[in-house]
Amino acid sequence: MSLESQPQRVAIVGAGLVGCLAALALANADKTNPAAPAYEVTLFEMRPDPRLQKASGQLRSINLAVSDRGIRALNAIDPQMARRVLAGMIPMYGRMIHHKQDSHGECRQESQQYGLYGEGINSIDRGVLNNKLLDELDAVGVQALFHHKLTSMGMGEKPTLFFNDETAPHEFDFILGCDGAFSATRFHLQKHMRMNFAQEYISKMYLELYIPPAVGADKFSIDKNHLHIWPRKDFMLIALANTNGSFTSTFFGDWDMSDHLVEGPDASRDVLELFERNFPDAIDLIGRDALVRAFATNPRGALVCTSCKPYNLAGKALILGDAAHSMVPFYGQGMNCGWEDVRVMMELLEESGFDTHKAFDKYSETRHEDLLAICDLAINNYREMASKVVDPLYLLRKKIDGWLSRALGERFWIPLYTMVSFRGDIPYAQVVKREARQQRILRRLVNGIVGGGFFAAVGCWWLQRKR
């Protein structure tokens, strides 16, 4: 075999959702594009193989909402693989708002549709999805090495990696770091380059709860085709369906509040009082004993935002997904954005003739603005989910937003949620710019409607007096 025909050796650090998809993309590159080189991919993961682990009983991840950007990334690699991996997803066509208990003791529910034409996002269990991707890697012959913790990195003519404090290096043509918000790849890369890096924890924590399947013919105790939200401004509860009829539910609140609910002298009583005042219908779904036990034993998760630039060191290394841009989960775009990273990287590799130096440099140059945009959108969406969804003025703006899109067409007007979740052809940075222009117009329209209504009311009152 000649040097030219030898496959390029690639290391991917992190066997999560983004790392697995990057491995599949590279392993299939020469099948989807005859001009692509063959890549010999090795996947390294510091944790054990999740397919061999028994459930611990302690929930640790928010259910995922797969939307258009993620589906596009899967289809770009292999549409048949995409169908296998995404089989069993549960479509969610809107939010189901659970209002506070009224004076009659009723907890009213209100459906708010996501799309203008019946579009939806899709609920799927993170662990199930990760295991399916690992199975796909086995099928295409990608080697996954578990219990491999990255401990050192060299950047000579070719990058070298050291795992578990080994003395013998692993040499590769290039490295992809897909190892999460606390990325070891990023940490070691910073020793070899001038990388700007920022990290910020927000004041909210999350704690997962569990709604068991219902007894009877319909195993779902609430509508499975909605993302359920109990918005209470400073804290909230959400729930997403699983295929077995259960719902993964997540409580978000301030750390100070959670300290009181978890560690206070009357923690169990305080948890029940909080839910009785704010989420009485959720108590019936979760169960009183299970609710108290969850707050006492389930781990609390921190929500961290990270950003950095550049994402690459020449053509030798590139970081993707949360390793480059972890975001809060309130727009459901973390995984979708990470998968889009993979698609964008593969497109740039193809454009550059599979020159990693050119492709990775261009990735850092062009992707940064989009990633900053979606991280900001994710933070801002907490306010929408926790309080705005019950604000009459906000709901009026949403109605006008939808009406304008239908009347003018998507060429001229597209609602923000549609652009983010259903239009993966619009980069995140363009989404923000278009939305800013549309909001300026919307504010004028709403002010005109409200002002017109006020003056009409004054006019009617004046005419009545004249009579």
C-alpha positions as a Markdown table, in Angstrom:
| # | Residue | x | y | z |
|---|---|---|---|---|
| 1 | Met | 0.0 | 0.0 | 0.0 |
| 2 | Ser | 1.4 | 3.4 | -1.0 |
| 3 | Leu | 1.7 | 6.3 | 1.5 |
| 4 | Glu | -1.0 | 8.2 | -0.4 |
| 5 | Ser | -3.5 | 5.4 | 0.0 |
| 6 | Gln | -3.0 | 4.8 | 3.7 |
| 7 | Pro | -5.9 | 5.9 | 5.8 |
| 8 | Gln | -5.7 | 9.0 | 8.0 |
| 9 | Arg | -5.6 | 8.0 | 11.7 |
| 10 | Val | -8.1 | 10.0 | 13.7 |
| 11 | Ala | -8.6 | 10.1 | 17.5 |
| 12 | Ile | -11.9 | 11.2 | 18.9 |
| 13 | Val | -12.0 | 11.9 | 22.6 |
| 14 | Gly | -15.4 | 11.5 | 24.1 |
| 15 | Ala | -18.0 | 8.8 | 23.2 |
| 16 | Gly | -21.0 | 10.9 | 23.9 |
| 17 | Leu | -23.6 | 12.0 | 21.3 |
| 18 | Val | -21.3 | 14.4 | 19.4 |
| 19 | Gly | -18.2 | 12.1 | 19.6 |
| 20 | Cys | -20.1 | 9.2 | 18.3 |
| 21 | Leu | -21.7 | 11.2 | 15.4 |
| 22 | Ala | -18.3 | 12.6 | 14.4 |
| 23 | Ala | -16.8 | 9.1 | 14.4 |
| 24 | Leu | -19.7 | 7.9 | 12.1 |
| 25 | Ala | -19.3 | 10.9 | 9.8 |
| 26 | Leu | -15.6 | 10.2 | 9.3 |
| 27 | Ala | -15.9 | 6.5 | 9.1 |
| 28 | Asn | -18.5 | 6.9 | 6.3 |
| 29 | Ala | -16.8 | 9.8 | 4.5 |
| 30 | Asp | -15.3 | 7.8 | 1.6 |
| 31 | Lys | -18.7 | 6.0 | 1.2 |
| 32 | Thr | -20.6 | 9.2 | 0.7 |
| 33 | Asn | -17.9 | 11.1 | -1.2 |
| 34 | Pro | -15.4 | 9.1 | -3.4 |
| 35 | Ala | -12.9 | 12.0 | -3.2 |
| 36 | Ala | -12.7 | 11.6 | 0.6 |
| 37 | Pro | -9.7 | 9.8 | 2.1 |
| 38 | Ala | -10.3 | 6.8 | 4.3 |
| 39 | Tyr | -10.3 | 7.6 | 8.0 |
| 40 | Glu | -9.2 | 5.1 | 10.6 |
| 41 | Val | -11.1 | 6.3 | 13.6 |
| 42 | Thr | -10.5 | 5.4 | 17.2 |
| 43 | Leu | -12.9 | 6.6 | 19.9 |
| 44 | Phe | -11.6 | 7.1 | 23.5 |
| 45 | Glu | -13.9 | 7.4 | 26.5 |
| 46 | Met | -12.9 | 7.7 | 30.1 |
| 47 | Arg | -16.1 | 6.1 | 31.4 |
| 48 | Pro | -17.1 | 2.4 | 31.0 |
| 49 | Asp | -19.3 | 1.3 | 28.1 |
| 50 | Pro | -22.8 | 2.5 | 29.0 |
| 51 | Arg | -24.3 | -0.5 | 27.3 |
| 52 | Leu | -22.8 | -2.7 | 30.0 |
| 53 | Gln | -24.0 | -0.6 | 32.9 |
| 54 | Lys | -27.0 | -1.4 | 35.0 |
| 55 | Ala | -29.3 | 1.5 | 35.7 |
| 56 | Ser | -28.2 | 3.2 | 38.9 |
| 57 | Gly | -31.6 | 4.5 | 39.8 |
| 58 | Gln | -30.3 | 8.1 | 40.0 |
| 59 | Leu | -31.3 | 10.2 | 37.0 |
| 60 | Arg | -28.6 | 12.5 | 35.6 |
| 61 | Ser | -29.6 | 13.9 | 32.3 |
| 62 | Ile | -32.5 | 15.9 | 30.9 |
| 63 | Asn | -34.4 | 14.1 | 28.1 |
| 64 | Leu | -33.4 | 15.3 | 24.7 |
| 65 | Ala | -35.5 | 17.1 | 22.1 |
| 66 | Val | -34.3 | 16.2 | 18.6 |
| 67 | Ser | -35.2 | 18.9 | 16.0 |
| 68 | Asp | -34.4 | 19.7 | 12.4 |
| 69 | Arg | -30.7 | 20.6 | 12.8 |
| 70 | Gly | -29.9 | 17.3 | 14.5 |
| 71 | Ile | -31.9 | 15.3 | 12.0 |
| 72 | Arg | -30.2 | 17.1 | 9.1 |
| 73 | Ala | -26.8 | 16.1 | 10.5 |
| 74 | Leu | -27.8 | 12.4 | 10.8 |
| 75 | Asn | -29.2 | 12.3 | 7.3 |
| 76 | Ala | -26.1 | 13.9 | 5.8 |
| 77 | Ile | -24.1 | 10.9 | 7.0 |
| 78 | Asp | -26.6 | 8.1 | 6.2 |
| 79 | Pro | -30.4 | 8.4 | 6.0 |
| 80 | Gln | -30.9 | 4.7 | 6.8 |
| 81 | Met | -28.7 | 5.0 | 9.9 |
| 82 | Ala | -30.7 | 8.1 | 10.9 |
| 83 | Arg | -34.0 | 6.2 | 10.8 |
| 84 | Arg | -32.6 | 3.4 | 12.9 |
| 85 | Val | -31.1 | 5.7 | 15.5 |
| 86 | Leu | -34.2 | 7.9 | 15.8 |
| 87 | Ala | -36.7 | 5.1 | 15.8 |
| 88 | Gly | -39.0 | 5.3 | 18.8 |
| 89 | Met | -38.9 | 9.1 | 19.2 |
| 90 | Ile | -42.1 | 10.7 | 20.5 |
| 91 | Pro | -43.1 | 13.8 | 18.6 |
| 92 | Met | -44.1 | 16.9 | 20.6 |
| 93 | Tyr | -46.1 | 19.4 | 18.7 |
| 94 | Gly | -46.2 | 22.1 | 21.4 |
| 95 | Arg | -46.0 | 23.1 | 25.0 |
| 96 | Met | -48.7 | 22.1 | 27.4 |
| 97 | Ile | -48.8 | 24.9 | 30.0 |
| 98 | His | -50.0 | 23.8 | 33.5 |
| 99 | His | -51.4 | 26.9 | 35.2 |
| 100 | Lys | -51.5 | 27.4 | 38.9 |
| 101 | Gln | -54.5 | 26.1 | 40.8 |
| 102 | Asp | -57.5 | 28.4 | 40.6 |
| 103 | Ser | -60.1 | 29.2 | 43.3 |
| 104 | His | -62.1 | 26.2 | 42.3 |
| 105 | Gly | -59.1 | 23.9 | 42.9 |
| 106 | Glu | -58.6 | 23.2 | 39.2 |
| 107 | Cys | -55.2 | 23.2 | 37.4 |
| 108 | Arg | -56.0 | 24.3 | 33.9 |
| 109 | Gln | -53.9 | 23.1 | 31.0 |
| 110 | Glu | -53.3 | 25.1 | 27.8 |
| 111 | Ser | -51.7 | 23.9 | 24.6 |
| 112 | Gln | -49.4 | 26.2 | 22.7 |
| 113 | Gln | -48.3 | 24.9 | 19.3 |
| 114 | Tyr | -44.7 | 25.1 | 18.3 |
| 115 | Gly | -45.0 | 25.3 | 14.5 |
| 116 | Leu | -47.3 | 27.0 | 12.1 |
| 117 | Tyr | -48.1 | 23.9 | 10.1 |
| 118 | Gly | -48.0 | 21.1 | 12.6 |
| 119 | Glu | -44.2 | 20.8 | 13.0 |
| 120 | Gly | -42.8 | 19.2 | 16.1 |
| 121 | Ile | -39.7 | 18.4 | 18.0 |
| 122 | Asn | -39.0 | 14.9 | 19.3 |
| 123 | Ser | -38.5 | 13.5 | 22.8 |
| 124 | Ile | -35.9 | 10.7 | 23.2 |
| 125 | Asp | -33.9 | 9.3 | 26.2 |
| 126 | Arg | -30.3 | 10.4 | 26.1 |
| 127 | Gly | -29.0 | 7.0 | 27.2 |
| 128 | Val | -31.0 | 5.1 | 24.6 |
| 129 | Leu | -29.8 | 7.4 | 21.9 |
| 130 | Asn | -26.1 | 7.1 | 22.9 |
| 131 | Asn | -26.3 | 3.3 | 23.0 |
| 132 | Lys | -27.8 | 3.2 | 19.5 |
| 133 | Leu | -25.0 | 5.4 | 18.2 |
| 134 | Leu | -22.4 | 3.1 | 19.8 |
| 135 | Asp | -24.1 | 0.1 | 18.2 |
| 136 | Glu | -23.8 | 1.9 | 14.8 |
| 137 | Leu | -20.1 | 2.4 | 15.4 |
| 138 | Asp | -19.6 | -1.3 | 16.0 |
| 139 | Ala | -21.4 | -2.0 | 12.7 |
| 140 | Val | -19.0 | 0.1 | 10.7 |
| 141 | Gly | -15.9 | -1.1 | 12.5 |
| 142 | Val | -14.9 | 1.9 | 14.6 |
| 143 | Gln | -12.9 | 0.9 | 17.6 |
| 144 | Ala | -14.2 | 2.4 | 20.9 |
| 145 | Leu | -11.8 | 2.2 | 23.9 |
| 146 | Phe | -13.5 | 2.7 | 27.2 |
| 147 | His | -11.7 | 3.4 | 30.6 |
| 148 | His | -9.3 | 5.7 | 28.7 |
| 149 | Lys | -8.8 | 9.0 | 30.5 |
| 150 | Leu | -6.8 | 11.6 | 28.5 |
| 151 | Thr | -3.9 | 12.7 | 30.7 |
| 152 | Ser | -1.5 | 14.4 | 28.3 |
| 153 | Met | -1.2 | 15.6 | 24.8 |
| 154 | Gly | 1.8 | 16.4 | 22.5 |
| 155 | Met | 1.7 | 18.6 | 19.4 |
| 156 | Gly | 4.8 | 17.7 | 17.4 |
| 157 | Glu | 4.7 | 17.0 | 13.7 |
| 158 | Lys | 1.7 | 14.8 | 14.4 |
| 159 | Pro | -0.4 | 15.1 | 17.6 |
| 160 | Thr | 0.1 | 12.4 | 20.3 |
| 161 | Leu | -2.2 | 11.4 | 23.1 |
| 162 | Phe | -1.4 | 9.8 | 26.4 |
| 163 | Phe | -4.1 | 7.9 | 28.4 |
| 164 | Asn | -4.2 | 6.8 | 32.0 |
| 165 | Asp | -0.7 | 8.2 | 32.6 |
| 166 | Glu | 0.8 | 5.8 | 30.0 |
| 167 | Thr | 4.4 | 6.4 | 28.8 |
| 168 | Ala | 3.8 | 5.2 | 25.3 |
| 169 | Pro | 2.1 | 7.8 | 23.1 |
| 170 | His | -0.8 | 7.2 | 20.6 |
| 171 | Glu | 0.0 | 9.1 | 17.4 |
| 172 | Phe | -2.7 | 10.4 | 15.0 |
| 173 | Asp | -3.0 | 12.6 | 12.0 |
| 174 | Phe | -5.6 | 14.8 | 13.8 |
| 175 | Ile | -7.7 | 14.8 | 16.9 |
| 176 | Leu | -11.3 | 15.8 | 17.6 |
| 177 | Gly | -12.2 | 16.7 | 21.2 |
| 178 | Cys | -15.9 | 15.9 | 21.9 |
| 179 | Asp | -15.6 | 15.4 | 25.6 |
| 180 | Gly | -18.1 | 17.8 | 27.1 |
| 181 | Ala | -18.2 | 21.1 | 29.0 |
| 182 | Phe | -15.2 | 20.1 | 31.2 |
| 183 | Ser | -13.2 | 18.9 | 28.2 |
| 184 | Ala | -9.8 | 17.4 | 28.9 |
| 185 | Thr | -8.9 | 17.9 | 25.2 |
| 186 | Arg | -9.6 | 21.6 | 25.5 |
| 187 | Phe | -7.6 | 21.8 | 28.7 |
| 188 | His | -4.5 | 20.2 | 27.1 |
| 189 | Leu | -4.9 | 22.2 | 23.9 |
| 190 | Gln | -4.7 | 25.4 | 25.8 |
| 191 | Lys | -1.1 | 24.5 | 26.8 |
| 192 | His | -0.2 | 24.6 | 23.1 |
| 193 | Met | -2.1 | 27.6 | 21.8 |
| 194 | Arg | -3.6 | 31.0 | 22.7 |
| 195 | Met | -7.2 | 30.1 | 23.3 |
| 196 | Asn | -9.6 | 32.5 | 24.8 |
| 197 | Phe | -11.9 | 30.8 | 27.2 |
| 198 | Ala | -14.9 | 31.8 | 29.4 |
| 199 | Gln | -17.0 | 29.8 | 31.8 |
| 200 | Glu | -20.1 | 30.9 | 33.7 |
| 201 | Tyr | -22.5 | 29.0 | 36.0 |
| 202 | Ile | -26.0 | 30.3 | 36.1 |
| 203 | Ser | -28.0 | 30.6 | 39.3 |
| 204 | Lys | -30.3 | 27.7 | 38.4 |
| 205 | Met | -29.9 | 24.0 | 39.2 |
| 206 | Tyr | -31.8 | 21.0 | 38.0 |
| 207 | Leu | -33.1 | 17.9 | 39.7 |
| 208 | Glu | -34.7 | 15.1 | 37.8 |
| 209 | Leu | -38.0 | 13.5 | 38.9 |
| 210 | Tyr | -39.9 | 10.6 | 37.4 |
| 211 | Ile | -43.5 | 10.2 | 36.4 |
| 212 | Pro | -44.3 | 6.4 | 36.1 |
| 213 | Pro | -46.5 | 4.9 | 33.4 |
| 214 | Ala | -50.2 | 5.0 | 34.1 |
| 215 | Val | -52.1 | 1.8 | 34.9 |
| 216 | Gly | -54.6 | 0.9 | 32.1 |
| 217 | Ala | -55.0 | 0.9 | 28.4 |
| 218 | Asp | -53.4 | 4.3 | 27.9 |
| 219 | Lys | -50.0 | 4.1 | 29.6 |
| 220 | Phe | -49.4 | 7.8 | 29.4 |
| 221 | Ser | -50.9 | 9.7 | 32.3 |
| 222 | Ile | -50.6 | 13.1 | 30.5 |
| 223 | Asp | -50.5 | 14.0 | 26.8 |
| 224 | Lys | -47.4 | 12.4 | 25.3 |
| 225 | Asn | -47.2 | 14.8 | 22.3 |
| 226 | His | -46.5 | 17.9 | 24.3 |
| 227 | Leu | -43.6 | 19.2 | 26.3 |
| 228 | His | -45.3 | 19.9 | 29.7 |
| 229 | Ile | -44.3 | 23.0 | 31.5 |
| 230 | Trp | -45.4 | 24.3 | 34.9 |
| 231 | Pro | -44.1 | 27.9 | 34.7 |
| 232 | Arg | -43.6 | 29.7 | 38.0 |
| 233 | Lys | -41.3 | 32.5 | 37.1 |
| 234 | Asp | -38.3 | 31.9 | 39.5 |
| 235 | Phe | -38.6 | 28.1 | 39.2 |
| 236 | Met | -40.4 | 25.6 | 37.0 |
| 237 | Leu | -41.1 | 22.0 | 36.3 |
| 238 | Ile | -41.0 | 20.3 | 32.9 |
| 239 | Ala | -41.8 | 16.8 | 31.7 |
| 240 | Leu | -41.1 | 14.8 | 28.4 |
| 241 | Ala | -42.5 | 11.4 | 27.5 |
| 242 | Asn | -40.7 | 8.1 | 27.1 |
| 243 | Thr | -41.8 | 5.2 | 25.0 |
| 244 | Asn | -42.7 | 3.1 | 28.0 |
| 245 | Gly | -45.3 | 5.5 | 29.2 |
| 246 | Ser | -43.2 | 7.3 | 31.8 |
| 247 | Phe | -42.1 | 10.9 | 31.7 |
| 248 | Thr | -38.7 | 12.3 | 32.6 |
| 249 | Ser | -39.6 | 15.4 | 34.7 |
| 250 | Thr | -37.1 | 18.1 | 35.7 |
| 251 | Phe | -37.3 | 20.7 | 38.4 |
| 252 | Phe | -35.4 | 23.9 | 37.8 |
| 253 | Gly | -34.8 | 26.4 | 40.7 |
| 254 | Asp | -32.2 | 28.6 | 42.4 |
| 255 | Trp | -29.4 | 26.9 | 44.3 |
| 256 | Asp | -30.4 | 28.6 | 47.5 |
| 257 | Met | -34.0 | 27.3 | 47.2 |
| 258 | Ser | -32.7 | 23.8 | 46.5 |
| 259 | Asp | -30.3 | 23.9 | 49.5 |
| 260 | His | -33.4 | 24.5 | 51.6 |
| 261 | Leu | -35.4 | 21.7 | 50.0 |
| 262 | Val | -32.6 | 19.2 | 50.2 |
| 263 | Glu | -30.7 | 20.0 | 53.3 |
| 264 | Gly | -33.1 | 22.0 | 55.5 |
| 265 | Pro | -34.2 | 20.6 | 58.9 |
| 266 | Asp | -37.8 | 20.1 | 57.5 |
| 267 | Ala | -36.8 | 19.3 | 53.9 |
| 268 | Ser | -39.4 | 16.6 | 53.3 |
| 269 | Arg | -42.3 | 18.8 | 54.5 |
| 270 | Asp | -40.9 | 21.9 | 52.6 |
| 271 | Val | -40.8 | 19.9 | 49.3 |
| 272 | Leu | -44.4 | 18.8 | 49.7 |
| 273 | Glu | -45.5 | 22.3 | 50.7 |
| 274 | Leu | -43.8 | 23.8 | 47.6 |
| 275 | Phe | -45.4 | 21.3 | 45.3 |
| 276 | Glu | -48.9 | 21.6 | 47.0 |
| 277 | Arg | -48.8 | 25.3 | 46.4 |
| 278 | Asn | -47.3 | 25.3 | 42.9 |
| 279 | Phe | -47.6 | 21.9 | 41.3 |
| 280 | Pro | -50.5 | 20.0 | 43.0 |
| 281 | Asp | -51.3 | 18.1 | 39.8 |
| 282 | Ala | -47.7 | 17.0 | 39.5 |
| 283 | Ile | -47.8 | 15.4 | 43.0 |
| 284 | Asp | -50.6 | 13.1 | 41.8 |
| 285 | Leu | -48.4 | 12.1 | 38.8 |
| 286 | Ile | -45.1 | 11.6 | 40.6 |
| 287 | Gly | -46.4 | 10.3 | 44.0 |
| 288 | Arg | -45.8 | 12.0 | 47.4 |
| 289 | Asp | -43.3 | 9.4 | 48.7 |
| 290 | Ala | -41.4 | 9.3 | 45.3 |
| 291 | Leu | -41.2 | 13.1 | 45.3 |
| 292 | Val | -39.7 | 13.4 | 48.7 |
| 293 | Arg | -37.3 | 10.5 | 48.0 |
| 294 | Ala | -36.2 | 12.2 | 44.8 |
| 295 | Phe | -35.3 | 15.4 | 46.5 |
| 296 | Ala | -33.5 | 13.5 | 49.2 |
| 297 | Thr | -31.4 | 11.2 | 46.9 |
| 298 | Asn | -31.3 | 12.4 | 43.3 |
| 299 | Pro | -28.2 | 14.4 | 42.4 |
| 300 | Arg | -28.6 | 18.1 | 41.6 |
| 301 | Gly | -27.1 | 19.3 | 38.4 |
| 302 | Ala | -25.3 | 22.6 | 37.7 |
| 303 | Leu | -25.9 | 24.5 | 34.5 |
| 304 | Val | -22.7 | 25.9 | 33.0 |
| 305 | Cys | -22.1 | 28.0 | 29.9 |
| 306 | Thr | -18.7 | 27.9 | 28.2 |
| 307 | Ser | -17.3 | 29.6 | 25.2 |
| 308 | Cys | -13.8 | 29.7 | 23.6 |
| 309 | Lys | -12.0 | 30.7 | 20.4 |
| 310 | Pro | -10.3 | 29.5 | 18.3 |
| 311 | Tyr | -11.6 | 25.9 | 18.3 |
| 312 | Asn | -8.6 | 24.4 | 16.5 |
| 313 | Leu | -4.9 | 24.2 | 16.6 |
| 314 | Ala | -3.9 | 24.3 | 12.9 |
| 315 | Gly | -5.1 | 21.1 | 11.2 |
| 316 | Lys | -4.0 | 18.9 | 14.2 |
| 317 | Ala | -7.0 | 19.3 | 16.6 |
| 318 | Leu | -10.5 | 20.6 | 16.7 |
| 319 | Ile | -13.1 | 20.7 | 19.5 |
| 320 | Leu | -16.8 | 20.2 | 18.9 |
| 321 | Gly | -20.0 | 20.2 | 20.9 |
| 322 | Asp | -20.0 | 21.1 | 24.6 |
| 323 | Ala | -16.2 | 21.0 | 24.6 |
| 324 | Ala | -16.4 | 24.2 | 22.6 |
| 325 | His | -19.8 | 25.8 | 23.6 |
| 326 | Ser | -21.8 | 24.3 | 26.4 |
| 327 | Met | -25.2 | 25.9 | 26.8 |
| 328 | Val | -28.2 | 25.8 | 29.2 |
| 329 | Pro | -30.9 | 23.4 | 28.0 |
| 330 | Phe | -33.8 | 25.8 | 27.7 |
| 331 | Tyr | -33.9 | 25.8 | 23.9 |
| 332 | Gly | -33.3 | 22.1 | 23.5 |
| 333 | Gln | -30.5 | 22.9 | 21.1 |
| 334 | Gly | -27.4 | 21.5 | 22.9 |
| 335 | Met | -27.3 | 18.2 | 21.1 |
| 336 | Asn | -28.8 | 19.5 | 17.9 |
| 337 | Cys | -26.1 | 22.2 | 17.8 |
| 338 | Gly | -23.3 | 19.7 | 18.5 |
| 339 | Trp | -24.5 | 17.5 | 15.8 |
| 340 | Glu | -24.7 | 20.5 | 13.5 |
| 341 | Asp | -21.0 | 21.1 | 14.4 |
| 342 | Val | -20.2 | 17.7 | 12.9 |
| 343 | Arg | -22.2 | 18.5 | 9.7 |
| 344 | Val | -20.5 | 21.9 | 9.3 |
| 345 | Met | -17.1 | 20.3 | 9.9 |
| 346 | Met | -17.7 | 17.7 | 7.2 |
| 347 | Glu | -18.9 | 20.3 | 4.7 |
| 348 | Leu | -15.8 | 22.4 | 5.3 |
| 349 | Leu | -13.5 | 19.4 | 4.9 |
| 350 | Glu | -15.2 | 18.6 | 1.6 |
| 351 | Glu | -14.9 | 22.2 | 0.4 |
| 352 | Ser | -11.2 | 22.3 | 1.3 |
| 353 | Gly | -10.4 | 19.1 | -0.5 |
| 354 | Phe | -10.1 | 17.4 | 2.9 |
| 355 | Asp | -7.3 | 19.7 | 3.9 |
| 356 | Thr | -7.8 | 19.7 | 7.7 |
| 357 | His | -5.7 | 22.9 | 8.2 |
| 358 | Lys | -7.9 | 24.9 | 5.8 |
| 359 | Ala | -11.1 | 23.3 | 7.0 |
| 360 | Phe | -10.4 | 23.7 | 10.8 |
| 361 | Asp | -9.2 | 27.3 | 10.4 |
| 362 | Lys | -12.4 | 28.2 | 8.5 |
| 363 | Tyr | -14.5 | 26.4 | 11.1 |
| 364 | Ser | -13.1 | 28.6 | 13.9 |
| 365 | Glu | -13.5 | 31.7 | 11.7 |
| 366 | Thr | -17.1 | 31.1 | 10.6 |
| 367 | Arg | -18.8 | 29.0 | 13.3 |
| 368 | His | -18.0 | 31.2 | 16.3 |
| 369 | Glu | -20.8 | 33.8 | 15.7 |
| 370 | Asp | -23.4 | 31.1 | 15.3 |
| 371 | Leu | -22.4 | 29.4 | 18.5 |
| 372 | Leu | -22.4 | 32.7 | 20.5 |
| 373 | Ala | -25.9 | 33.3 | 19.1 |
| 374 | Ile | -27.4 | 30.0 | 20.2 |
| 375 | Cys | -25.9 | 30.1 | 23.6 |
| 376 | Asp | -27.5 | 33.6 | 24.2 |
| 377 | Leu | -30.8 | 32.3 | 22.8 |
| 378 | Ala | -30.7 | 29.4 | 25.2 |
| 379 | Ile | -30.3 | 31.6 | 28.2 |
| 380 | Asn | -33.0 | 34.0 | 27.1 |
| 381 | Asn | -35.5 | 31.2 | 26.6 |
| 382 | Tyr | -35.6 | 30.4 | 30.3 |
| 383 | Arg | -37.6 | 33.6 | 30.8 |
| 384 | Glu | -40.0 | 32.6 | 28.1 |
| 385 | Met | -40.5 | 29.1 | 29.5 |
| 386 | Ala | -40.7 | 30.1 | 33.2 |
| 387 | Ser | -42.9 | 33.2 | 32.9 |
| 388 | Lys | -43.6 | 34.7 | 29.4 |
| 389 | Val | -45.8 | 31.7 | 28.3 |
| 390 | Val | -48.6 | 33.0 | 30.6 |
| 391 | Asp | -48.1 | 36.7 | 29.7 |
| 392 | Pro | -51.1 | 38.0 | 27.6 |
| 393 | Leu | -48.9 | 40.6 | 25.8 |
| 394 | Tyr | -46.4 | 37.9 | 24.9 |
| 395 | Leu | -49.2 | 35.6 | 23.7 |
| 396 | Leu | -50.6 | 38.5 | 21.6 |
| 397 | Arg | -47.2 | 39.0 | 20.0 |
| 398 | Lys | -47.0 | 35.3 | 19.2 |
| 399 | Lys | -50.4 | 35.3 | 17.5 |
| 400 | Ile | -49.4 | 38.3 | 15.4 |
| 401 | Asp | -46.0 | 36.6 | 14.6 |
| 402 | Gly | -47.8 | 33.6 | 13.3 |
| 403 | Trp | -50.4 | 35.6 | 11.3 |
| 404 | Leu | -47.6 | 37.6 | 9.6 |
| 405 | Ser | -45.7 | 34.5 | 8.7 |
| 406 | Arg | -48.8 | 32.9 | 7.1 |
| 407 | Ala | -49.8 | 36.1 | 5.4 |
| 408 | Leu | -46.4 | 37.2 | 4.1 |
| 409 | Gly | -44.8 | 33.8 | 3.6 |
| 410 | Glu | -41.6 | 32.5 | 5.1 |
| 411 | Arg | -39.5 | 34.4 | 2.6 |
| 412 | Phe | -40.4 | 37.6 | 4.5 |
| 413 | Trp | -41.4 | 36.5 | 8.0 |
| 414 | Ile | -40.5 | 33.4 | 10.1 |
| 415 | Pro | -41.2 | 33.1 | 13.9 |
| 416 | Leu | -38.1 | 32.7 | 16.0 |
| 417 | Tyr | -38.9 | 29.2 | 17.3 |
| 418 | Thr | -39.5 | 28.1 | 13.7 |
| 419 | Met | -36.1 | 29.4 | 12.6 |
| 420 | Val | -34.2 | 27.8 | 15.5 |
| 421 | Ser | -36.0 | 24.4 | 15.6 |
| 422 | Phe | -37.4 | 23.7 | 12.1 |
| 423 | Arg | -35.1 | 25.7 | 9.7 |
| 424 | Gly | -31.7 | 24.2 | 10.0 |
| 425 | Asp | -30.8 | 25.9 | 6.7 |
| 426 | Ile | -30.7 | 29.3 | 8.6 |
| 427 | Pro | -27.5 | 29.8 | 10.6 |
| 428 | Tyr | -28.1 | 30.8 | 14.3 |
| 429 | Ala | -26.4 | 34.2 | 13.8 |
| 430 | Gln | -28.8 | 35.0 | 10.9 |
| 431 | Val | -31.7 | 33.8 | 13.1 |
| 432 | Val | -30.8 | 36.4 | 15.7 |
| 433 | Lys | -30.5 | 39.2 | 13.1 |
| 434 | Arg | -33.8 | 38.4 | 11.5 |
| 435 | Glu | -35.6 | 38.1 | 14.8 |
| 436 | Ala | -34.2 | 41.5 | 15.9 |
| 437 | Arg | -35.7 | 43.1 | 12.8 |
| 438 | Gln | -39.0 | 41.3 | 13.1 |
| 439 | Gln | -39.3 | 42.3 | 16.8 |
| 440 | Arg | -38.8 | 46.0 | 16.0 |
| 441 | Ile | -41.7 | 45.7 | 13.5 |
| 442 | Leu | -43.8 | 43.6 | 16.0 |
| 443 | Arg | -43.4 | 46.2 | 18.8 |
| 444 | Arg | -44.7 | 48.9 | 16.5 |
| 445 | Leu | -47.7 | 46.8 | 15.5 |
| 446 | Val | -48.6 | 45.7 | 19.0 |
| 447 | Asn | -48.2 | 49.3 | 20.3 |
| 448 | Gly | -50.4 | 50.4 | 17.5 |
| 449 | Ile | -53.1 | 47.8 | 18.3 |
| 450 | Val | -53.0 | 48.5 | 22.1 |
| 451 | Gly | -52.9 | 52.3 | 21.4 |
| 452 | Gly | -55.7 | 52.1 | 18.9 |
| 453 | Gly | -57.8 | 50.1 | 21.4 |
| 454 | Phe | -57.2 | 52.7 | 24.1 |
| 455 | Phe | -58.2 | 55.6 | 22.0 |
| 456 | Ala | -61.2 | 53.7 | 20.7 |
| 457 | Ala | -62.3 | 53.1 | 24.3 |
| 458 | Val | -61.8 | 56.7 | 25.2 |
| 459 | Gly | -63.8 | 57.7 | 22.1 |
| 460 | Cys | -66.7 | 55.5 | 23.0 |
| 461 | Trp | -66.7 | 56.8 | 26.6 |
| 462 | Trp | -66.7 | 60.4 | 25.3 |
| 463 | Leu | -69.6 | 59.7 | 22.9 |
| 464 | Gln | -71.6 | 58.1 | 25.7 |
| 465 | Arg | -71.1 | 61.2 | 27.9 |
| 466 | Lys | -72.2 | 63.5 | 25.1 |
| 467 | Arg | -75.4 | 61.6 | 24.8 |
